[in-house]
Short mmCIF file of C-alpha atoms and ligand atoms in Angstrom, two decimals:
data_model
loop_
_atom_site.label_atom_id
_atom_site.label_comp_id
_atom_site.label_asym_id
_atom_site.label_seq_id
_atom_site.Cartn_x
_atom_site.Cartn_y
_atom_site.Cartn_z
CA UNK A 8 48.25 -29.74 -55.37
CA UNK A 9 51.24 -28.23 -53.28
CA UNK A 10 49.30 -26.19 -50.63
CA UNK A 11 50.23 -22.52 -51.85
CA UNK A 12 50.04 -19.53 -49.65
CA UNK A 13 50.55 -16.12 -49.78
CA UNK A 14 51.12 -12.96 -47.58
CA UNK A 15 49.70 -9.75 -49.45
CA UNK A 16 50.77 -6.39 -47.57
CA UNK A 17 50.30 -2.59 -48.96
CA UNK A 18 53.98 -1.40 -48.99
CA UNK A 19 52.36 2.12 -47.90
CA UNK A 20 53.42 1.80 -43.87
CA UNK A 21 55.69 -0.84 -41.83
CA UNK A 22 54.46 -4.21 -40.19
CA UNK A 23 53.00 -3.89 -37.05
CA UNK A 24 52.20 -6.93 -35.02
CA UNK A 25 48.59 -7.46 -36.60
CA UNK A 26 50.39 -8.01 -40.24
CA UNK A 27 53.40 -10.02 -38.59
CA UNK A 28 50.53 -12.32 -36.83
CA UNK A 29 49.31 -12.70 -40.76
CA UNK A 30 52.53 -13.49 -41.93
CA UNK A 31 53.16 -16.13 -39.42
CA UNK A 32 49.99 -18.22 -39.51
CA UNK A 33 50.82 -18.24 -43.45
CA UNK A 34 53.69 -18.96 -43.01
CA UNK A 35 53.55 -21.67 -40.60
CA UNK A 36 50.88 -23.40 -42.14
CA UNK A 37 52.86 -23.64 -45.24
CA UNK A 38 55.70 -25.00 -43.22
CA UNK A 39 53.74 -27.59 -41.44
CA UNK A 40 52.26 -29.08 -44.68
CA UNK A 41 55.48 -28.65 -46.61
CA UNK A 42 53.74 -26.06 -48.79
CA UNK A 43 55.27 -22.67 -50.95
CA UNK A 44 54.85 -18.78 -48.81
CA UNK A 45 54.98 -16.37 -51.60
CA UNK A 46 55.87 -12.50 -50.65
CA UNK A 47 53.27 -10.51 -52.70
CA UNK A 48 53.40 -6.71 -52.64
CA UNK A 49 49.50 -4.73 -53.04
CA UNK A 50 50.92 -2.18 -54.41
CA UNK A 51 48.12 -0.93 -56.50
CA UNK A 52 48.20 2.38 -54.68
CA UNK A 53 51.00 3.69 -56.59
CA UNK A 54 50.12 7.18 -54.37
CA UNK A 55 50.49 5.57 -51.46
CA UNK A 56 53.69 2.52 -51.96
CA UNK A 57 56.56 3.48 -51.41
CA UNK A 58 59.86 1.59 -52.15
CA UNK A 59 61.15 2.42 -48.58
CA UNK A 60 57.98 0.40 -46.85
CA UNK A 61 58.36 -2.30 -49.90
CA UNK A 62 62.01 -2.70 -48.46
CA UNK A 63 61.21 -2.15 -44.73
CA UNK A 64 58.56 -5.01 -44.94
CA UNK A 65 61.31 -7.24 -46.75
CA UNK A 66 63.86 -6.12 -43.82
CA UNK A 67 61.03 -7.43 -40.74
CA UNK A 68 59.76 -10.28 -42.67
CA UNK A 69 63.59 -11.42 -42.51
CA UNK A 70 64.20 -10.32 -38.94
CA UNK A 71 61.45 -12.63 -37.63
CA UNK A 72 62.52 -15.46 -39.47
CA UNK A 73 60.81 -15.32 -42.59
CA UNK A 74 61.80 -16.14 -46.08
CA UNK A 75 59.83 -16.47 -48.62
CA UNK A 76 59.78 -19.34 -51.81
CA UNK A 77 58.31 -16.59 -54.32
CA UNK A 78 57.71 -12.75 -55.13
CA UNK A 79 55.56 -10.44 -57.19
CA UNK A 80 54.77 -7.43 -57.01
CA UNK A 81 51.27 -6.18 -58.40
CA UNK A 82 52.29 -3.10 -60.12
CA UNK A 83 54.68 -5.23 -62.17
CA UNK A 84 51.56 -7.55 -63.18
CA UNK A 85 48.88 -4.56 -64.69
CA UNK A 86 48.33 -5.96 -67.91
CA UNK A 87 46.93 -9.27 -66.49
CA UNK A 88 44.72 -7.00 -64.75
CA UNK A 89 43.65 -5.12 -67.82
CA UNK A 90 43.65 -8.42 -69.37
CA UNK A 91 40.68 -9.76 -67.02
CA UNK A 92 38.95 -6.56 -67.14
CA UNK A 93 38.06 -7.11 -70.82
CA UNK A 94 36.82 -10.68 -70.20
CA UNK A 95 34.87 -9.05 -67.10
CA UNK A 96 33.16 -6.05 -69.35
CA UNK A 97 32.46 -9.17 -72.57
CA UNK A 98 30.38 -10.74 -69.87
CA UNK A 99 28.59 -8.02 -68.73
CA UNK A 100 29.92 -8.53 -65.28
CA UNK A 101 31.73 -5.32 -64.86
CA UNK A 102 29.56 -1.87 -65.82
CA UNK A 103 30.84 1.48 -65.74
CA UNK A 104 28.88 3.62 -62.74
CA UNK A 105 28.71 7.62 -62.89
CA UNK A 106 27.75 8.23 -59.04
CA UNK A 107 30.04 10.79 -57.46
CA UNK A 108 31.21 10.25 -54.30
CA UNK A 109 28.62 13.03 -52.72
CA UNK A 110 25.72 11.29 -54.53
CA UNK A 111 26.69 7.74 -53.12
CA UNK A 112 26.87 9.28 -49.71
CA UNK A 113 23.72 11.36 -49.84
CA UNK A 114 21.80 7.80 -50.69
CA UNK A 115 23.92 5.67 -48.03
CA UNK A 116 22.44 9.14 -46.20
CA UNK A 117 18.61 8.46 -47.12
CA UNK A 118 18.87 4.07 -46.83
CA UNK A 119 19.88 5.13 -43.35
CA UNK A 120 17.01 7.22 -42.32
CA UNK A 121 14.55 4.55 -43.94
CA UNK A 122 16.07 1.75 -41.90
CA UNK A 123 17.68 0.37 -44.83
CA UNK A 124 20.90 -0.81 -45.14
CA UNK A 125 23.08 0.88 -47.32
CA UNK A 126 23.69 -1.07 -50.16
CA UNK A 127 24.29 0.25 -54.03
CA UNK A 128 20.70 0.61 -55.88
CA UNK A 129 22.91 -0.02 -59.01
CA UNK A 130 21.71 3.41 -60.87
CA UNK A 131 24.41 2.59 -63.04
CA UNK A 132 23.15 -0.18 -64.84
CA UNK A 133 19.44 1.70 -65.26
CA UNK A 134 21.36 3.76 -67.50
CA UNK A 135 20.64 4.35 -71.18
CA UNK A 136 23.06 4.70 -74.19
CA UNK A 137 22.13 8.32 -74.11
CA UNK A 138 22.15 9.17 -70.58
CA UNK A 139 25.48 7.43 -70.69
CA UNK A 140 26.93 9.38 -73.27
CA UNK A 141 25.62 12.75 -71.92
CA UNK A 142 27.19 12.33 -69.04
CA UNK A 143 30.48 11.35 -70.90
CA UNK A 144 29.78 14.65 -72.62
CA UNK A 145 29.97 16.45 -69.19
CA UNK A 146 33.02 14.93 -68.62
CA UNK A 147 32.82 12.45 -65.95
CA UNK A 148 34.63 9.28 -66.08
CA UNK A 149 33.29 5.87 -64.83
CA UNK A 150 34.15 3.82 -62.23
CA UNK A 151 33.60 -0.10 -62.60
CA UNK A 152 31.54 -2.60 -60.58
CA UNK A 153 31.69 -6.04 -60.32
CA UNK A 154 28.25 -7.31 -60.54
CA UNK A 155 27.12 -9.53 -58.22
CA UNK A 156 24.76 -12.40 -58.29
CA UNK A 157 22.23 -12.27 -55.72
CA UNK A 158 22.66 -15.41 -53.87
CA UNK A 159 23.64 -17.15 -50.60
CA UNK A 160 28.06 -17.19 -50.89
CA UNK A 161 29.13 -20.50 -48.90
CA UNK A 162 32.73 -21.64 -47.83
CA UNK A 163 33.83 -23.64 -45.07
CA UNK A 164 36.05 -21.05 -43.13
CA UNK A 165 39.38 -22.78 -41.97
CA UNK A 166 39.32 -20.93 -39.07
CA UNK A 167 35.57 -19.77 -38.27
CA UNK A 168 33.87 -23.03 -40.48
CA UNK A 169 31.09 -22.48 -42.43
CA UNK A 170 29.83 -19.11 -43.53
CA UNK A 171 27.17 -17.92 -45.25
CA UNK A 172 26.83 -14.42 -46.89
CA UNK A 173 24.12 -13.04 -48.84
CA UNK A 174 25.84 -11.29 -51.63
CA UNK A 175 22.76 -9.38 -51.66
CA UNK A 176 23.51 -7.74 -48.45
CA UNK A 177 26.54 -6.30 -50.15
CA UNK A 178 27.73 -3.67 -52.50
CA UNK A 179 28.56 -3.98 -56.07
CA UNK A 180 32.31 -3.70 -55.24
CA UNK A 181 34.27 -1.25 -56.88
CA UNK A 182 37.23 -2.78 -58.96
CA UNK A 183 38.71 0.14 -61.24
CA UNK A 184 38.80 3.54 -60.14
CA UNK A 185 38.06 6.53 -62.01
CA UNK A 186 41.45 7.00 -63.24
CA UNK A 187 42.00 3.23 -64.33
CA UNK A 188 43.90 2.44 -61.21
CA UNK A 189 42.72 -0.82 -59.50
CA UNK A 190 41.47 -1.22 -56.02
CA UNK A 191 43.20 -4.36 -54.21
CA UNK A 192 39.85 -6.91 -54.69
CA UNK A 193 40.48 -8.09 -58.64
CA UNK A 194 44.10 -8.09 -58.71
CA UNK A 195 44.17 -9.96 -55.18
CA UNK A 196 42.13 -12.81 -57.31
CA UNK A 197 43.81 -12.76 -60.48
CA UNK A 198 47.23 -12.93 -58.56
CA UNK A 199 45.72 -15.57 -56.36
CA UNK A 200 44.26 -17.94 -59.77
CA UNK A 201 48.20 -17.04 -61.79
CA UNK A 202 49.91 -17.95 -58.43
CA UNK A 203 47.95 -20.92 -57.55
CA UNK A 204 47.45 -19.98 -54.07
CA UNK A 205 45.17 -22.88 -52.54
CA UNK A 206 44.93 -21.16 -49.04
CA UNK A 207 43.74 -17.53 -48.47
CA UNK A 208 44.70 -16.88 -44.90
CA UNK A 209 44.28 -13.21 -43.47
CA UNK A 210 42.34 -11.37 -41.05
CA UNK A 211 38.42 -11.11 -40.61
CA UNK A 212 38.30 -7.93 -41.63
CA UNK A 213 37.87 -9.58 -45.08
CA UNK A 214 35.31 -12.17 -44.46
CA UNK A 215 32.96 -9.60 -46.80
CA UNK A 216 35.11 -9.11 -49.70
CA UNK A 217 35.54 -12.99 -49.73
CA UNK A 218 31.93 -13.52 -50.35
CA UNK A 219 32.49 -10.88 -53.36
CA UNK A 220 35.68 -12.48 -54.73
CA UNK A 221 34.53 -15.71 -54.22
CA UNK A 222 32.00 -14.47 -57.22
CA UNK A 223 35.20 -13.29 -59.07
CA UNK A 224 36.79 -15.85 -59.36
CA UNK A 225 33.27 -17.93 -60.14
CA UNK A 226 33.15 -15.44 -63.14
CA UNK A 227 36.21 -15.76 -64.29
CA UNK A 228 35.36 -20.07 -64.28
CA UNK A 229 38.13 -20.37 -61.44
CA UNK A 230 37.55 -22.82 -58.02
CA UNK A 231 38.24 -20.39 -55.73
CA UNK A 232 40.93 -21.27 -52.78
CA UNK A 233 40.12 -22.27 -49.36
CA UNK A 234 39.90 -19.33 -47.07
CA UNK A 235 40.50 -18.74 -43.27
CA UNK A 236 39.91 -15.53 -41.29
CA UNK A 237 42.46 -15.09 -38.41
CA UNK A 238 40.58 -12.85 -35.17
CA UNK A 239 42.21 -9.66 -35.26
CA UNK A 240 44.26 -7.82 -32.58
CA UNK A 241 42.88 -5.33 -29.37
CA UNK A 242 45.05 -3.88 -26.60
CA UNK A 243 45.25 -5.17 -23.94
CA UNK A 244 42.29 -3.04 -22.21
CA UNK A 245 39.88 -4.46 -25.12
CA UNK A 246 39.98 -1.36 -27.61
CA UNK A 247 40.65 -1.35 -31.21
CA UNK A 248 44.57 -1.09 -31.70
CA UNK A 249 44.06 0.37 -35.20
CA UNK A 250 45.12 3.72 -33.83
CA UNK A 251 47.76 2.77 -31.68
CA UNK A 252 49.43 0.35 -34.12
CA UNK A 253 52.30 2.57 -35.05
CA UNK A 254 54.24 2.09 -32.04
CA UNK A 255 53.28 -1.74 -32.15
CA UNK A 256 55.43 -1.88 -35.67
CA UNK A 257 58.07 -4.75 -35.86
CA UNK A 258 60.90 -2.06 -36.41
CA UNK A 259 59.73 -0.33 -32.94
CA UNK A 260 60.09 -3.72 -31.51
CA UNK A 261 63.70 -4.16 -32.95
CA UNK A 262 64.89 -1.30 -31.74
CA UNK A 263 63.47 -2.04 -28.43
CA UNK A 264 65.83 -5.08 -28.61
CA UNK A 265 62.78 -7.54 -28.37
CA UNK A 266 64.12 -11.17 -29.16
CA UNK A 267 62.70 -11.92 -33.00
CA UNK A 268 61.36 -15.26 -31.47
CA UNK A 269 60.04 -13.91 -28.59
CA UNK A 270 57.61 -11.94 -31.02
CA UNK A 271 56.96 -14.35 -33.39
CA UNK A 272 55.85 -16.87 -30.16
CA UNK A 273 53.78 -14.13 -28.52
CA UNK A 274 51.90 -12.77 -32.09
CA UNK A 275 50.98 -16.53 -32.97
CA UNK A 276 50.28 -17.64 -29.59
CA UNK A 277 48.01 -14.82 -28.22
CA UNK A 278 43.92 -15.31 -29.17
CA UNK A 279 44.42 -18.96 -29.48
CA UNK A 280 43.64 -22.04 -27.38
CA UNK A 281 47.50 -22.84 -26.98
CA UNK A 282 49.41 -21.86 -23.94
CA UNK A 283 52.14 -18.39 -24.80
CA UNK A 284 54.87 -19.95 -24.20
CA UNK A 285 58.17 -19.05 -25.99
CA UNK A 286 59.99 -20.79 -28.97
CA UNK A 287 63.11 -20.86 -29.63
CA UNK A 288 62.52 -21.12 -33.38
CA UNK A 289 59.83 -21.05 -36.20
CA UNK A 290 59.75 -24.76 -36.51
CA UNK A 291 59.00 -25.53 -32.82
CA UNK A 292 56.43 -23.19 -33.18
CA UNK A 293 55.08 -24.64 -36.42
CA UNK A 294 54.77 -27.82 -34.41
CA UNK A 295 51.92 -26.07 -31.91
CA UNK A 296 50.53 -24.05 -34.26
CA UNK A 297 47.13 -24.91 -35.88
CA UNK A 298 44.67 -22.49 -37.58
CA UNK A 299 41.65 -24.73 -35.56
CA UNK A 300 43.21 -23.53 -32.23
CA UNK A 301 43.03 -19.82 -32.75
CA UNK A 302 39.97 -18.23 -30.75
CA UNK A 303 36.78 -16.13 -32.22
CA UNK A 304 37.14 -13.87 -29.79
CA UNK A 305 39.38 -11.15 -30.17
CA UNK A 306 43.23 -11.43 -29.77
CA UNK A 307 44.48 -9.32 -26.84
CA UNK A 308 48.06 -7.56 -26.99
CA UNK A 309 49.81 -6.85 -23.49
CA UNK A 310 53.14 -4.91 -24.22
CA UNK A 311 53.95 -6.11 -20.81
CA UNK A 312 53.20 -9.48 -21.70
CA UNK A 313 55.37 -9.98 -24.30
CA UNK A 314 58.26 -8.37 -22.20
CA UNK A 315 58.03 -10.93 -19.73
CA UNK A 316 57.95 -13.19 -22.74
CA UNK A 317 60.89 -12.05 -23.95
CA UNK A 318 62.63 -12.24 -20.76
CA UNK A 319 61.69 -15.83 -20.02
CA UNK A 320 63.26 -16.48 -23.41
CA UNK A 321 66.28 -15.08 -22.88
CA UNK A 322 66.34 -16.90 -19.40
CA UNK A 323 66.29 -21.07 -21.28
CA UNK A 324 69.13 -19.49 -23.46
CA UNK A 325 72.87 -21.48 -23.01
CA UNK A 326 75.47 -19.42 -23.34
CA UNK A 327 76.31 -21.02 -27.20
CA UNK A 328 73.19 -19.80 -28.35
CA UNK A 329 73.92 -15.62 -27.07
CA UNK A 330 77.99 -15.53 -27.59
CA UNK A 331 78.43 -14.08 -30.94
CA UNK A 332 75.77 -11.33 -29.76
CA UNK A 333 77.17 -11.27 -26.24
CA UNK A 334 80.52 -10.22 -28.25
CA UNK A 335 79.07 -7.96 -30.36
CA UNK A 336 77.98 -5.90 -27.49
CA UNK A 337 81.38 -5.96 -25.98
CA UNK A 338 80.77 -8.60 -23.47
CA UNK A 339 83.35 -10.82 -22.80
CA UNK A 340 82.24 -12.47 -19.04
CA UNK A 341 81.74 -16.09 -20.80
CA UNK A 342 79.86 -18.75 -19.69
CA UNK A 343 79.63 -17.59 -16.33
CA UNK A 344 78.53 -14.33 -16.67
CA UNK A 345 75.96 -15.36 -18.97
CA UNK A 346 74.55 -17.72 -16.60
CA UNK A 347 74.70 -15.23 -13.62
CA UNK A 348 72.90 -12.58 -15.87
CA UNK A 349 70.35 -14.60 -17.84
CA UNK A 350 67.40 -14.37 -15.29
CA UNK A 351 67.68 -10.64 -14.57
CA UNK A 352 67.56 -9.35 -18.11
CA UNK A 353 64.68 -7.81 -20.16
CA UNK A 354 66.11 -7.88 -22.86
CA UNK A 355 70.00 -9.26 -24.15
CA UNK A 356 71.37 -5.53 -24.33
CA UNK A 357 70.73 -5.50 -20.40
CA UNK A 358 73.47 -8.06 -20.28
CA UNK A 359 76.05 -4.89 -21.13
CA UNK A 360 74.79 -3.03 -18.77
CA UNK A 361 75.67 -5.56 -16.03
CA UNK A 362 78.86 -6.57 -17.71
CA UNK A 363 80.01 -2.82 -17.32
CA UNK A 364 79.14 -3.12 -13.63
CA UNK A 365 81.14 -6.28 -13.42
CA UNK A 366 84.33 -4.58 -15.43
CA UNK A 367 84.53 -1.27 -15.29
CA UNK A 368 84.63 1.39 -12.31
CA UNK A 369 81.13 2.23 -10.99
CA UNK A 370 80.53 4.10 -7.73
CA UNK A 371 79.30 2.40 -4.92
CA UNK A 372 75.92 3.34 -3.46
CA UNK A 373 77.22 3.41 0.89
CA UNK A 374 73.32 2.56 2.96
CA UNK A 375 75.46 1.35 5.85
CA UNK A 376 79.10 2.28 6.13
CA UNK A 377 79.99 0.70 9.29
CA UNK A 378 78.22 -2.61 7.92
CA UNK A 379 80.10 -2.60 4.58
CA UNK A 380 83.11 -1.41 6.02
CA UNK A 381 83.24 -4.91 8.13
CA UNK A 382 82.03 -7.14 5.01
CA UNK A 383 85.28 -5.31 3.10
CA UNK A 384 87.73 -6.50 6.08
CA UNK A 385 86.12 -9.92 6.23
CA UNK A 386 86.85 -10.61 2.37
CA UNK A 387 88.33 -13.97 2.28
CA UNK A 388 91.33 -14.67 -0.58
CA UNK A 389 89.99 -15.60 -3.84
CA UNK A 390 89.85 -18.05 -4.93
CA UNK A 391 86.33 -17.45 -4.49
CA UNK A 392 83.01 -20.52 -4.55
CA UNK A 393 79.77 -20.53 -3.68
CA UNK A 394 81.05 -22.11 -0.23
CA UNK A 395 83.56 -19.67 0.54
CA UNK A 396 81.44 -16.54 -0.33
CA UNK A 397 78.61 -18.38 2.45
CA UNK A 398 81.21 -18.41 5.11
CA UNK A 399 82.12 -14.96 4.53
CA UNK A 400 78.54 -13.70 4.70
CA UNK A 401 77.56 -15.25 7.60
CA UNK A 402 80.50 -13.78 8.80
CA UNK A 403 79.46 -10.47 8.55
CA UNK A 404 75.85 -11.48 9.83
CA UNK A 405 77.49 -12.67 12.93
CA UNK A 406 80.09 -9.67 13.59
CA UNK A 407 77.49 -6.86 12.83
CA UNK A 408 73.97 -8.42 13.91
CA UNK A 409 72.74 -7.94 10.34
CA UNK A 410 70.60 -10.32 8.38
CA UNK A 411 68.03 -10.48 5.88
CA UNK A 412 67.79 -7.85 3.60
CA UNK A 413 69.19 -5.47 5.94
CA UNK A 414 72.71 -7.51 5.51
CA UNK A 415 72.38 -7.79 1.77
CA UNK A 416 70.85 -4.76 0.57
CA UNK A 417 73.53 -2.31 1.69
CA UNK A 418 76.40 -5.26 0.53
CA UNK A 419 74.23 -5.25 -3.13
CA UNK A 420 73.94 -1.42 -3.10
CA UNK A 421 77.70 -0.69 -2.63
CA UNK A 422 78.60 -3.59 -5.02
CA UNK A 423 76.61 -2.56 -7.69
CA UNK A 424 75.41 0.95 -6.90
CA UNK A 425 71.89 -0.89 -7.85
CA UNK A 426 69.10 -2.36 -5.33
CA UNK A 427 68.39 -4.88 -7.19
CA UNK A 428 69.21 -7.47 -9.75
CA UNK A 429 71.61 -11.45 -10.21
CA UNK A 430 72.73 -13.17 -7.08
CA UNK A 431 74.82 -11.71 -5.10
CA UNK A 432 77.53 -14.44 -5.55
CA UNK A 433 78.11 -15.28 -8.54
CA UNK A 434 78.22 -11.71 -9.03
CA UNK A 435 80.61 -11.01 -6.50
CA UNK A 436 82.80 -13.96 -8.01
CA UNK A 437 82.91 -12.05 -11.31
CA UNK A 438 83.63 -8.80 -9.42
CA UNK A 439 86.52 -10.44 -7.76
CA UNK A 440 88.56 -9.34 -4.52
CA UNK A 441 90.22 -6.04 -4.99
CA UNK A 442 87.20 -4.44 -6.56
CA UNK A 443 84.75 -5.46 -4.22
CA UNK A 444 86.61 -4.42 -0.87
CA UNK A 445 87.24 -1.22 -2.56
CA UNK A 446 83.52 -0.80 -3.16
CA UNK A 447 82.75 -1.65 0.05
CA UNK A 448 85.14 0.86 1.18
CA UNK A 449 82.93 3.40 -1.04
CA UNK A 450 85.87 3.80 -3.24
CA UNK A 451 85.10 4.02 -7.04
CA UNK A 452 86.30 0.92 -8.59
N1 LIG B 14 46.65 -6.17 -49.24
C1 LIG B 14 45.56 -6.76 -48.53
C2 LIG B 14 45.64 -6.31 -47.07
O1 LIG B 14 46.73 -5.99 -46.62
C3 LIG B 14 45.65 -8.25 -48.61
C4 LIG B 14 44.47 -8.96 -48.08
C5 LIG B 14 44.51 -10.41 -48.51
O2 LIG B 14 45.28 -11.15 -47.89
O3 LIG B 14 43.85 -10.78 -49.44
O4 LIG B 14 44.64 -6.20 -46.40
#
């Protein structure tokens, strides 16, 4: 069977970097075993899903690389639903419950106090035809449970190996709300049987409702997939990032001007046993990347990290790989400038920046007049090389007394009006002659 996976978000917010990591390891293990990704959309919160976040979602997937072989969207596929509801309530597996939501919590309240945990006594099903209808009568609507067989759920984890739940530790889950709507867990395995996903990959925040829809699909006389539950995401000081997520979506990133690859390397990479390291593309990374290698513990996000990430990225880029972008952002320095800029920039927009210094008029920052007024006389005739540029600054060394950082940092400063940043050289090559003796005469140029 074609190994089948799928990547199931809620269109009611934007991918952050917990979802992209999802996305990937799907996406990748697909790859690697010449599988199918499909794009599903859990959009059973019709309240919630919006059509913007359905298309945002569509819009990061693709910025980072990822297409996908096949789509669906749950709200298109309700009758299948409805469909396996019927077969559910025929086998008794699903029964309507009456508790309100301040009842449940006033006996998840009183298992509490007694030390118990707080699992659903299944009222419900004590229920008699009359008691049933009289509370019809009063007008409340039922909610539906899935049953569940009180046994031992086992499945060899792909990522965490074997695990064991007792199903009676858990819940009868909920699968139909009062108003008919459907809460994710039965559509998630009717989608998952119709699409014939093989591979449930997503985060351990799951691992319970796996031992429930494991049972689903059981009922339903379905071999449920293999499963494996990624380790999910903390900042970088340990704490939950569940709050702080927002400004960790892959749109903030964007505009931040993050390299796609540079994310996708850093959100597979981190929590595993392989070195973060980046790759230039999805199938280098595909090589690396194995569901075995990622860790138990905790993933750890560094913002800082993944800047310096980025920035070693751009650094093992040729100048082929940046020149339609270079253009784009009105750069126009060529090879050389590319190679004189790669190792100082962040990120690629920073390249602009120091192509305006290069091209257009700045004004000089003067820390030592007398000093740059010398290395402005002393400016050989361009042409200009590495060698010529070395005889001119140990010229200046020699006729003012200056070296070390006290020579270049006041040459730099009135150069670039900035203390820091690509060798002074090549730089100055790119400035050329008439510029740079202006700005070492403080002149704007
Ligand atoms: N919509 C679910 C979520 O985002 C999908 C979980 C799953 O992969 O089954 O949590």
């Amino acid at each position: 069977m074609t190994v089948t996976v799928r990547f199931a978000p809620s269109p009611t917010g934007r991918l952050h970097v917990g979802n992209i990591r999802t996305a990937l390891f799907n996406w990748l293990f697909a790859r690697k075993q010449g599988g199918r990704f499909l794009l599903r959309l859990d959009d059973t919160d019709l309240a919630r899903s919006t059509a913007e976040f359905a298309q945002g979602i569509e819009e990061d997937l693709r910025w980072i690389g990822l297409e996908w072989d096949e789509f669906a969207r749950q709200s298109d596929r309700l009758e299948h639903y409805d469909r396996v509801v019927e077969e559910l309530k025929a086998s008794g597996r699903l029964y309507p419950a009456y508790d309100t939501p301040e009842e449940l919590e006033l006996k998840r309240k009183r298992q509490r106090a007694q030390g118990r945990p707080p699992v659903y006594d299944r009222t419900a099903l004590k229920l008699s035809e009359d008691e049933r209808a009289a509370l019809e009568a009063e007008g409340r609507k039922p909610h539906w449970r899935f049953k569940l067989e009180e046994r031992v759920v086992v499945w060899d984890d792909l990522v965490r190996g074997t695990q064991e739940i007792d199903a009676a530790s858990l819940s009868d889950p909920v699968l139909v709300r009062e108003d008919g709507s459907y809460l994710y867990t039965l559509p998630s395995v009717v989608d998952d049987v119709d699409f014939e996903i093989t591979d449930v990959i997503r985060g351990e925040d799951h691992v319970a409702n796996t031992a429930a829809q494991i049972q689903i699909f059981e009922a339903l006389g379905e071999t449920p997939p293999r499963f494996g539950h990624h380790n999910l995401l903390v900042g970088a000081d340990g704490e939950a990032l569940s709050k702080r997520l927002g400004s960790l979506s892959i749109q903030g990133l964007r505009e931040d001007g993050l390299e796609p690859a540079a994310v996708a390397s850093y959100a597979t990479l981190i929590g595993s046993a392989e070195a973060v390291a980046p790759y230039e593309s999805l199938d280098a990374l595909a090589e690396v990347f194995s569901l075995a290698r990622i860790s138990r513990a905790p993933a750890r996000f560094d913002p800082a990290e993944l800047r310096n990430l980025n920035a070693t990225l751009l650094h093992g880029l040729t100048y082929k790989d940046v020149e339609e972008r270079l253009q784009a952002l009105g750069v126009s320095g060529g090879k050389p400038f590319w190679k004189t800029v790669r190792g100082n920039i962040g990120v690629l927009a920073e390249a602009a920046e120091w192509w305006r210094i290069v091209s257009e008029p700045i004004d000089p920052e003067i820390a030592d007049e007398a000093l740059c007024a010398t290395a402005a006389k002393l400016l050989p005739d361009e042409p200009w090389d590495e060698d010529v540029l070395g005889e001119w600054l140990d010229a200046v060394k020699k006729e003012t007394g200056a070296k070390g950082k006290a020579l270049f940092m006041p040459i730099r400063l009135a150069l670039t009006g900035r203390d820091h940043g690509p060798e002074l050289k090549p730089l100055l090559m790119l400035i050329g002659k008439e510029r740079a003796a202006a700005r070492l005469n403080g002149e704007r140029a």
